[in-house]
Amino acid sequence: MKPYQKIPILECGEPLTPIPLAHFAAQTPHAYEKLHAPYGKLSPYYLRETVLENLIQAQNQLQLTHANWRILIFDAYRPVAVQQFMVDYTFAELVSDRQLNLDELSETQIEELWQQVYQFWAVPSLDPATPPPHSTGAAIDVTLVDENGNLVNMGSEIDEISPKSFPDYFANSNEFPEQEYHAHRQLLFEVMRSANFQQHPNEWWHFSYGDQMWAWLSQQQQPNQRFTAQYGRI
Ligand SMILES: C[C@@H](N)C(=O)N[C@H](C)C(=O)O
Ligand SMILES: [Zn+2]
């Protein structure tokens, strides 16, 4: 169990609401729908109402300094079945990218591969006390596009299983373009923080508001206050 999963959830009952995609940028088809992840009748482009309001606020903040830049929504709501599918898919990709043969791996080697997956993906838990962050409608994976609609280069792909995904990976570089990647990550971080989101410590693209991870990170930053999560699995 990760430490943030110990945070109590006091579900506030706020509904999921569709993200007005025309207001933001988004890729179609959605990355996980393209892989045939099992959404059924559900859509990834939903968020809790207040989370969506905060996201709109973040984009307004971005446009104060970067006219016509937009937040690109890579992923938002994710049913637990999709979380399970993506965790299994990521494990299989890791095995195939590294040209490994599962039958030849020891239990320890297999366990190490799973640990790498779970460094970046939440466990697809069905326990209401430990929901995967995206299954609460309070977490979002985002990047930026510029005024011409081009992806802003963050120095690594969303969902990459590598240290390059850590938000500060390029922070101490004196080289170009690494310094620029860091500046872009900082811009994303600052606009999201200005709208009360917290950033996943291992992922430059993952932010949330009001879920267990948000409460846990807020608690670290303000130890004198008591934080709980207001969004559970929905
Ligand atoms: C890996 C990424 N897409 C992601 O969403 N990670 C978080 C931690 C999650 O699985 O909830
Ligand atoms: Zn995420």
mmCIF file with all atom_site columns, N, CA and C in Angstrom, residues 4 11 45 69-70 100-101 138 154 162 168 184 201 223 229:
data_model
loop_
_atom_site.group_PDB
_atom_site.id
_atom_site.type_symbol
_atom_site.label_atom_id
_atom_site.label_alt_id
_atom_site.label_comp_id
_atom_site.label_asym_id
_atom_site.label_entity_id
_atom_site.label_seq_id
_atom_site.pdbx_PDB_ins_code
_atom_site.Cartn_x
_atom_site.Cartn_y
_atom_site.Cartn_z
_atom_site.occupancy
_atom_site.B_iso_or_equiv
_atom_site.pdbx_formal_charge
_atom_site.auth_seq_id
_atom_site.auth_comp_id
_atom_site.auth_asym_id
_atom_site.auth_atom_id
_atom_site.pdbx_PDB_model_num
ATOM 1  N N  . TYR A 1 4   ? -0.202  7.410   0.405   1.00 0.00 ? 4   TYR A N  1
ATOM 2  C CA . TYR A 1 4   ? -1.371  8.264   0.157   1.00 0.00 ? 4   TYR A CA 1
ATOM 3  C C  . TYR A 1 4   ? -2.675  7.478   0.286   1.00 0.00 ? 4   TYR A C  1
ATOM 4  N N  . GLU A 1 11  ? -16.484 11.034  0.773   1.00 0.00 ? 11  GLU A N  1
ATOM 5  C CA . GLU A 1 11  ? -17.043 11.303  -0.571  1.00 0.00 ? 11  GLU A CA 1
ATOM 6  C C  . GLU A 1 11  ? -18.045 12.463  -0.511  1.00 0.00 ? 11  GLU A C  1
ATOM 7  N N  . TYR A 1 45  ? -13.131 11.421  -21.073 1.00 0.00 ? 45  TYR A N  1
ATOM 8  C CA . TYR A 1 45  ? -13.148 12.887  -21.008 1.00 0.00 ? 45  TYR A CA 1
ATOM 9  C C  . TYR A 1 45  ? -14.213 13.413  -20.045 1.00 0.00 ? 45  TYR A C  1
ATOM 10 N N  . TRP A 1 69  ? -1.967  29.457  -26.084 1.00 0.00 ? 69  TRP A N  1
ATOM 11 C CA . TRP A 1 69  ? -1.511  28.114  -25.712 1.00 0.00 ? 69  TRP A CA 1
ATOM 12 C C  . TRP A 1 69  ? -2.689  27.423  -25.016 1.00 0.00 ? 69  TRP A C  1
ATOM 13 N N  . ARG A 1 70  ? -2.687  26.089  -25.091 1.00 0.00 ? 70  ARG A N  1
ATOM 14 C CA . ARG A 1 70  ? -3.776  25.361  -24.438 1.00 0.00 ? 70  ARG A CA 1
ATOM 15 C C  . ARG A 1 70  ? -3.255  24.151  -23.674 1.00 0.00 ? 70  ARG A C  1
ATOM 16 N N  . LEU A 1 100 ? 12.501  -9.472  -23.687 1.00 0.00 ? 100 LEU A N  1
ATOM 17 C CA . LEU A 1 100 ? 12.601  -10.514 -22.662 1.00 0.00 ? 100 LEU A CA 1
ATOM 18 C C  . LEU A 1 100 ? 11.627  -11.635 -22.989 1.00 0.00 ? 100 LEU A C  1
ATOM 19 N N  . ASN A 1 101 ? 11.950  -12.818 -22.508 1.00 0.00 ? 101 ASN A N  1
ATOM 20 C CA . ASN A 1 101 ? 11.033  -13.950 -22.639 1.00 0.00 ? 101 ASN A CA 1
ATOM 21 C C  . ASN A 1 101 ? 10.562  -14.301 -21.217 1.00 0.00 ? 101 ASN A C  1
ATOM 22 N N  . ALA A 1 138 ? -10.858 12.691  -10.334 1.00 0.00 ? 138 ALA A N  1
ATOM 23 C CA . ALA A 1 138 ? -10.168 13.853  -9.754  1.00 0.00 ? 138 ALA A CA 1
ATOM 24 C C  . ALA A 1 138 ? -8.734  13.988  -10.261 1.00 0.00 ? 138 ALA A C  1
ATOM 25 N N  . MET A 1 154 ? 8.350   18.328  -23.790 1.00 0.00 ? 154 MET A N  1
ATOM 26 C CA . MET A 1 154 ? 8.621   18.169  -22.350 1.00 0.00 ? 154 MET A CA 1
ATOM 27 C C  . MET A 1 154 ? 9.826   17.239  -22.127 1.00 0.00 ? 154 MET A C  1
ATOM 28 N N  . SER A 1 162 ? 10.394  5.433   -17.228 1.00 0.00 ? 162 SER A N  1
ATOM 29 C CA . SER A 1 162 ? 11.819  5.781   -17.156 1.00 0.00 ? 162 SER A CA 1
ATOM 30 C C  . SER A 1 162 ? 11.992  6.969   -16.217 1.00 0.00 ? 162 SER A C  1
ATOM 31 N N  . ASP A 1 168 ? 11.526  16.632  -12.146 1.00 0.00 ? 168 ASP A N  1
ATOM 32 C CA . ASP A 1 168 ? 12.764  17.424  -12.101 1.00 0.00 ? 168 ASP A CA 1
ATOM 33 C C  . ASP A 1 168 ? 13.929  16.753  -12.821 1.00 0.00 ? 168 ASP A C  1
ATOM 34 N N  . HIS A 1 184 ? 9.537   24.123  -19.722 1.00 0.00 ? 184 HIS A N  1
ATOM 35 C CA . HIS A 1 184 ? 8.168   23.761  -20.138 1.00 0.00 ? 184 HIS A CA 1
ATOM 36 C C  . HIS A 1 184 ? 7.452   23.000  -19.022 1.00 0.00 ? 184 HIS A C  1
ATOM 37 N N  . PRO A 1 201 ? 4.590   12.889  -7.675  1.00 0.00 ? 201 PRO A N  1
ATOM 38 C CA . PRO A 1 201 ? 6.044   13.055  -7.528  1.00 0.00 ? 201 PRO A CA 1
ATOM 39 C C  . PRO A 1 201 ? 6.859   12.364  -8.627  1.00 0.00 ? 201 PRO A C  1
ATOM 40 N N  . PRO A 1 223 ? 1.690   20.652  7.294   1.00 0.00 ? 223 PRO A N  1
ATOM 41 C CA . PRO A 1 223 ? 1.494   19.641  8.341   1.00 0.00 ? 223 PRO A CA 1
ATOM 42 C C  . PRO A 1 223 ? 0.543   20.079  9.452   1.00 0.00 ? 223 PRO A C  1
ATOM 43 N N  . ALA A 1 229 ? -9.558  13.236  1.670   1.00 0.00 ? 229 ALA A N  1
ATOM 44 C CA . ALA A 1 229 ? -9.939  13.221  0.256   1.00 0.00 ? 229 ALA A CA 1
ATOM 45 C C  . ALA A 1 229 ? -11.444 13.421  0.163   1.00 0.00 ? 229 ALA A C  1
#
